[in-house]
PDB file of C-alpha atoms in Angstrom:
ATOM      1  CA  MET A  20     -61.640 -42.790 -88.070  1.00  0.00           C
ATOM      2  CA  ILE A  21     -60.841 -46.472 -87.754  1.00  0.00           C
ATOM      3  CA  LYS A  22     -57.452 -48.195 -87.608  1.00  0.00           C
ATOM      4  CA  TYR A  23     -57.023 -51.643 -89.135  1.00  0.00           C
ATOM      5  CA  THR A  24     -54.118 -54.027 -88.924  1.00  0.00           C
ATOM      6  CA  LEU A  25     -53.570 -55.307 -92.458  1.00  0.00           C
ATOM      7  CA  THR A  26     -51.566 -58.155 -93.962  1.00  0.00           C
ATOM      8  CA  CYS A  27     -50.523 -59.010 -97.489  1.00  0.00           C
ATOM      9  CA  THR A  28     -50.314 -62.483 -99.009  1.00  0.00           C
ATOM     10  CA  LYS A  29     -46.571 -62.556 -98.217  1.00  0.00           C
ATOM     11  CA  GLY A  30     -47.302 -62.120 -94.503  1.00  0.00           C
ATOM     12  CA  HIS A  31     -46.188 -58.496 -94.071  1.00  0.00           C
ATOM     13  CA  ALA A  32     -48.250 -56.784 -91.362  1.00  0.00           C
ATOM     14  CA  PHE A  33     -48.915 -53.062 -91.153  1.00  0.00           C
ATOM     15  CA  GLU A  34     -51.513 -50.630 -89.830  1.00  0.00           C
ATOM     16  CA  SER A  35     -53.490 -47.932 -91.573  1.00  0.00           C
ATOM     17  CA  TRP A  36     -56.262 -45.482 -90.722  1.00  0.00           C
ATOM     18  CA  PHE A  37     -59.500 -45.145 -92.711  1.00  0.00           C
ATOM     19  CA  ARG A  38     -62.389 -42.708 -92.422  1.00  0.00           C
ATOM     20  CA  ASP A  39     -64.710 -45.694 -91.799  1.00  0.00           C
ATOM     21  CA  SER A  40     -65.073 -49.359 -92.785  1.00  0.00           C
ATOM     22  CA  LEU A  41     -66.424 -48.319 -96.196  1.00  0.00           C
ATOM     23  CA  GLY A  42     -63.263 -46.267 -96.753  1.00  0.00           C
ATOM     24  CA  TYR A  43     -61.216 -49.445 -96.430  1.00  0.00           C
ATOM     25  CA  ASP A  44     -63.606 -51.351 -98.716  1.00  0.00           C
ATOM     26  CA  ASP A  45     -63.446 -48.635-101.415  1.00  0.00           C
ATOM     27  CA  LEU A  46     -59.633 -48.554-101.442  1.00  0.00           C
ATOM     28  CA  ALA A  47     -59.294 -52.345-101.378  1.00  0.00           C
ATOM     29  CA  GLU A  48     -61.800 -52.862-104.212  1.00  0.00           C
ATOM     30  CA  SER A  49     -60.171 -50.204-106.404  1.00  0.00           C
ATOM     31  CA  GLY A  50     -56.689 -51.738-105.939  1.00  0.00           C
ATOM     32  CA  GLN A  51     -55.318 -48.573-104.312  1.00  0.00           C
ATOM     33  CA  LEU A  52     -54.381 -50.308-101.094  1.00  0.00           C
ATOM     34  CA  THR A  53     -50.909 -51.879-101.278  1.00  0.00           C
ATOM     35  CA  CYS A  54     -48.370 -53.388 -98.916  1.00  0.00           C
ATOM     36  CA  PRO A  55     -45.688 -50.787 -98.101  1.00  0.00           C
ATOM     37  CA  VAL A  56     -43.058 -53.541 -97.871  1.00  0.00           C
ATOM     38  CA  CYS A  57     -43.524 -55.518-101.101  1.00  0.00           C
ATOM     39  CA  GLY A  58     -46.130 -53.518-103.040  1.00  0.00           C
ATOM     40  CA  SER A  59     -48.647 -56.355-103.218  1.00  0.00           C
ATOM     41  CA  ALA A  60     -52.237 -55.245-103.847  1.00  0.00           C
ATOM     42  CA  GLU A  61     -53.518 -58.434-102.213  1.00  0.00           C
ATOM     43  CA  VAL A  62     -54.106 -56.882 -98.796  1.00  0.00           C
ATOM     44  CA  ARG A  63     -56.626 -58.071 -96.213  1.00  0.00           C
ATOM     45  CA  LYS A  64     -57.703 -57.027 -92.736  1.00  0.00           C
ATOM     46  CA  ALA A  65     -56.006 -59.106 -90.054  1.00  0.00           C
ATOM     47  CA  VAL A  66     -57.884 -60.583 -87.131  1.00  0.00           C
ATOM     48  CA  MET A  67     -57.795 -57.960 -84.410  1.00  0.00           C
ATOM     49  CA  ALA A  68     -58.823 -57.789 -80.784  1.00  0.00           C
ATOM     50  CA  PRO A  69     -60.946 -54.775 -79.843  1.00  0.00           C
ATOM     51  CA  SER A  70     -59.112 -51.925 -78.170  1.00  0.00           C
ATOM     52  CA  VAL A  71     -60.859 -50.448 -75.160  1.00  0.00           C
ATOM     53  CA  VAL A  72     -59.650 -47.035 -74.044  1.00  0.00           C
ATOM     54  CA  ARG A  73     -60.156 -46.257 -70.354  1.00  0.00           C
ATOM     55  CA  GLY A  74     -59.813 -42.531 -70.005  1.00  0.00           C
ATOM     56  CA  ARG A  75     -57.220 -40.219 -71.523  1.00  0.00           C
ATOM     57  CA  ARG A  76     -54.135 -42.097 -70.342  1.00  0.00           C
ATOM     58  CA  ALA A  77     -54.936 -45.566 -71.662  1.00  0.00           C
ATOM     59  CA  GLY A  78     -53.103 -47.588 -74.272  1.00  0.00           C
ATOM     60  CA  SER A  79     -49.797 -46.382 -75.680  1.00  0.00           C
ATOM     61  CA  GLU A  80     -49.545 -43.458 -73.277  1.00  0.00           C
ATOM     62  CA  GLN A  81     -49.683 -45.719 -70.206  1.00  0.00           C
ATOM     63  CA  ARG A  82     -47.250 -48.211 -71.759  1.00  0.00           C
ATOM     64  CA  ALA A  83     -44.842 -45.390 -72.614  1.00  0.00           C
ATOM     65  CA  GLN A  84     -44.938 -44.047 -69.071  1.00  0.00           C
ATOM     66  CA  ALA A  85     -44.394 -47.540 -67.681  1.00  0.00           C
ATOM     67  CA  GLY A  86     -41.483 -48.067 -70.076  1.00  0.00           C
ATOM     68  CA  ALA A  87     -43.300 -50.925 -71.817  1.00  0.00           C
ATOM     69  CA  ALA A  88     -43.004 -51.609 -75.511  1.00  0.00           C
ATOM     70  CA  GLU A  89     -45.869 -51.734 -77.980  1.00  0.00           C
ATOM     71  CA  PRO A  90     -47.686 -55.082 -78.102  1.00  0.00           C
ATOM     72  CA  GLN A  91     -45.614 -57.845 -79.683  1.00  0.00           C
ATOM     73  CA  GLY A  92     -46.506 -58.860 -83.218  1.00  0.00           C
ATOM     74  CA  VAL A  93     -47.481 -55.319 -84.250  1.00  0.00           C
ATOM     75  CA  VAL A  94     -45.179 -54.145 -87.022  1.00  0.00           C
ATOM     76  CA  GLN A  95     -45.645 -50.551 -88.061  1.00  0.00           C
ATOM     77  CA  HIS A  96     -44.663 -49.373 -91.528  1.00  0.00           C
ATOM     78  CA  PRO A  97     -45.338 -45.966 -93.022  1.00  0.00           C
ATOM     79  CA  ILE A  98     -48.154 -45.909 -95.551  1.00  0.00           C
ATOM     80  CA  ALA A  99     -49.574 -42.987 -97.480  1.00  0.00           C
ATOM     81  CA  LEU A 100     -52.069 -42.152-100.141  1.00  0.00           C
ATOM     82  CA  LEU A 101     -50.441 -40.104-102.865  1.00  0.00           C
ATOM     83  CA  ASP A 102     -51.818 -36.964-104.422  1.00  0.00           C
ATOM     84  CA  GLU A 103     -51.461 -36.315-108.156  1.00  0.00           C
ATOM     85  CA  ARG A 104     -48.116 -34.460-107.821  1.00  0.00           C
ATOM     86  CA  GLU A 105     -46.616 -37.296-105.764  1.00  0.00           C
ATOM     87  CA  ARG A 106     -47.889 -39.851-108.278  1.00  0.00           C
ATOM     88  CA  LYS A 107     -46.130 -37.946-111.064  1.00  0.00           C
ATOM     89  CA  VAL A 108     -42.857 -37.931-109.103  1.00  0.00           C
ATOM     90  CA  ARG A 109     -43.231 -41.665-108.494  1.00  0.00           C
ATOM     91  CA  GLU A 110     -43.844 -42.226-112.212  1.00  0.00           C
ATOM     92  CA  MET A 111     -40.727 -40.176-113.091  1.00  0.00           C
ATOM     93  CA  MET A 112     -38.709 -42.376-110.734  1.00  0.00           C
ATOM     94  CA  ARG A 113     -40.124 -45.470-112.437  1.00  0.00           C
ATOM     95  CA  ASP A 114     -39.185 -44.014-115.830  1.00  0.00           C
ATOM     96  CA  LEU A 115     -35.632 -43.354-114.598  1.00  0.00           C
ATOM     97  CA  HIS A 116     -35.393 -46.917-113.287  1.00  0.00           C
ATOM     98  CA  ARG A 117     -36.616 -48.266-116.634  1.00  0.00           C
ATOM     99  CA  LYS A 118     -34.122 -46.119-118.608  1.00  0.00           C
ATOM    100  CA  ILE A 119     -31.242 -47.305-116.443  1.00  0.00           C
ATOM    101  CA  THR A 120     -32.156 -50.966-116.843  1.00  0.00           C
ATOM    102  CA  GLU A 121     -32.619 -50.565-120.601  1.00  0.00           C
ATOM    103  CA  ASN A 122     -29.283 -48.778-121.146  1.00  0.00           C
ATOM    104  CA  ALA A 123     -26.915 -50.350-118.618  1.00  0.00           C
ATOM    105  CA  ASP A 124     -25.537 -53.821-117.943  1.00  0.00           C
ATOM    106  CA  ASP A 125     -26.918 -55.730-114.957  1.00  0.00           C
ATOM    107  CA  VAL A 126     -23.872 -57.096-113.144  1.00  0.00           C
ATOM    108  CA  GLY A 127     -25.898 -58.390-110.182  1.00  0.00           C
ATOM    109  CA  ARG A 128     -23.912 -59.022-107.021  1.00  0.00           C
ATOM    110  CA  ASN A 129     -20.663 -58.224-108.867  1.00  0.00           C
ATOM    111  CA  PHE A 130     -21.456 -54.492-108.838  1.00  0.00           C
ATOM    112  CA  ALA A 131     -18.735 -53.479-106.382  1.00  0.00           C
ATOM    113  CA  THR A 132     -16.070 -55.537-108.170  1.00  0.00           C
ATOM    114  CA  GLU A 133     -17.039 -54.272-111.636  1.00  0.00           C
ATOM    115  CA  ALA A 134     -17.296 -50.632-110.503  1.00  0.00           C
ATOM    116  CA  ARG A 135     -13.869 -50.804-108.872  1.00  0.00           C
ATOM    117  CA  ARG A 136     -12.289 -52.470-111.942  1.00  0.00           C
ATOM    118  CA  MET A 137     -13.655 -49.714-114.198  1.00  0.00           C
ATOM    119  CA  HIS A 138     -12.552 -46.992-111.775  1.00  0.00           C
ATOM    120  CA  GLU A 139      -9.017 -48.427-111.705  1.00  0.00           C
ATOM    121  CA  GLY A 140      -8.860 -48.708-115.507  1.00  0.00           C
ATOM    122  CA  GLU A 141      -8.807 -52.524-115.602  1.00  0.00           C
ATOM    123  CA  THR A 142     -11.913 -52.677-117.815  1.00  0.00           C
ATOM    124  CA  PRO A 143     -13.601 -50.154-120.126  1.00  0.00           C
ATOM    125  CA  VAL A 144     -16.017 -47.749-118.452  1.00  0.00           C
ATOM    126  CA  ARG A 145     -19.668 -48.507-119.159  1.00  0.00           C
ATOM    127  CA  SER A 146     -23.016 -48.002-117.434  1.00  0.00           C
ATOM    128  CA  ILE A 147     -23.762 -50.777-114.973  1.00  0.00           C
ATOM    129  CA  TYR A 148     -26.229 -51.523-112.200  1.00  0.00           C
ATOM    130  CA  GLY A 149     -26.499 -54.271-109.651  1.00  0.00           C
ATOM    131  CA  GLU A 150     -26.405 -55.052-105.942  1.00  0.00           C
ATOM    132  CA  ALA A 151     -23.943 -53.978-103.280  1.00  0.00           C
ATOM    133  CA  THR A 152     -23.851 -54.160 -99.510  1.00  0.00           C
ATOM    134  CA  GLY A 153     -23.732 -50.994 -97.426  1.00  0.00           C
ATOM    135  CA  GLU A 154     -20.105 -51.739 -96.598  1.00  0.00           C
ATOM    136  CA  GLU A 155     -19.226 -52.143-100.304  1.00  0.00           C
ATOM    137  CA  VAL A 156     -20.946 -48.856-101.165  1.00  0.00           C
ATOM    138  CA  ARG A 157     -19.103 -46.985 -98.384  1.00  0.00           C
ATOM    139  CA  SER A 158     -15.789 -48.432 -99.555  1.00  0.00           C
ATOM    140  CA  LEU A 159     -16.443 -47.451-103.177  1.00  0.00           C
ATOM    141  CA  LEU A 160     -17.448 -43.907-102.187  1.00  0.00           C
ATOM    142  CA  ASP A 161     -14.393 -43.587 -99.893  1.00  0.00           C
ATOM    143  CA  ASP A 162     -12.209 -44.510-102.887  1.00  0.00           C
ATOM    144  CA  GLY A 163     -13.872 -41.901-105.126  1.00  0.00           C
ATOM    145  CA  VAL A 164     -15.876 -44.316-107.285  1.00  0.00           C
ATOM    146  CA  PRO A 165     -18.814 -42.323-108.689  1.00  0.00           C
ATOM    147  CA  LEU A 166     -22.102 -44.131-108.026  1.00  0.00           C
ATOM    148  CA  LEU A 167     -25.701 -43.370-107.248  1.00  0.00           C
ATOM    149  CA  PRO A 168     -28.502 -45.369-105.658  1.00  0.00           C
ATOM    150  CA  MET A 169     -30.942 -46.657-108.207  1.00  0.00           C
ATOM    151  CA  PRO A 170     -34.600 -45.759-107.598  1.00  0.00           C
ATOM    152  CA  VAL A 171     -36.624 -48.855-106.786  1.00  0.00           C
ATOM    153  CA  LEU A 172     -40.349 -48.640-106.145  1.00  0.00           C
ATOM    154  CA  PRO A 173     -42.934 -51.325-105.584  1.00  0.00           C
ATOM    155  CA  ASP A 174     -45.199 -51.958-108.532  1.00  0.00           C
ATOM    156  CA  ASP A 175     -48.226 -50.341-106.947  1.00  0.00           C
ATOM    157  CA  HIS A 176     -51.684 -50.049-108.352  1.00  0.00           C
ATOM    158  CA  HIS A 177     -52.569 -46.435-107.578  1.00  0.00           C
TER     159      HIS A 177
END
């Protein structure tokens, strides 16, 4: 197994394990390797310094015992290869997202205001979607406004 630090064209850095250097090459060439932050398929290996392990307690284990943080500049994001069942679930979520956007009004950053106005009977009830801060969402839910998070997935290539 080999661990690479990867970056996308937007500068997001993340790490991933591969069975060997050819494993990375195969995934990159087939477009199955994407940035977990933005979904970009333009991912490249970052310049890395070699890691030398000195015995069983080297690296992260020694830093953890010493109370030291991981090396600066290393940003870890979860990344996974999906099996067929997980790909189908992801596709269903994309379909739901598409159906919502096709059948509801995009109110953008006015979501909280519009949802509250409909809930209070100031405007006719209709399907809407848009953006809201965490504080706005909590306030709407506290006031009994029915809402759900909208599934958003990166446009991956696998």
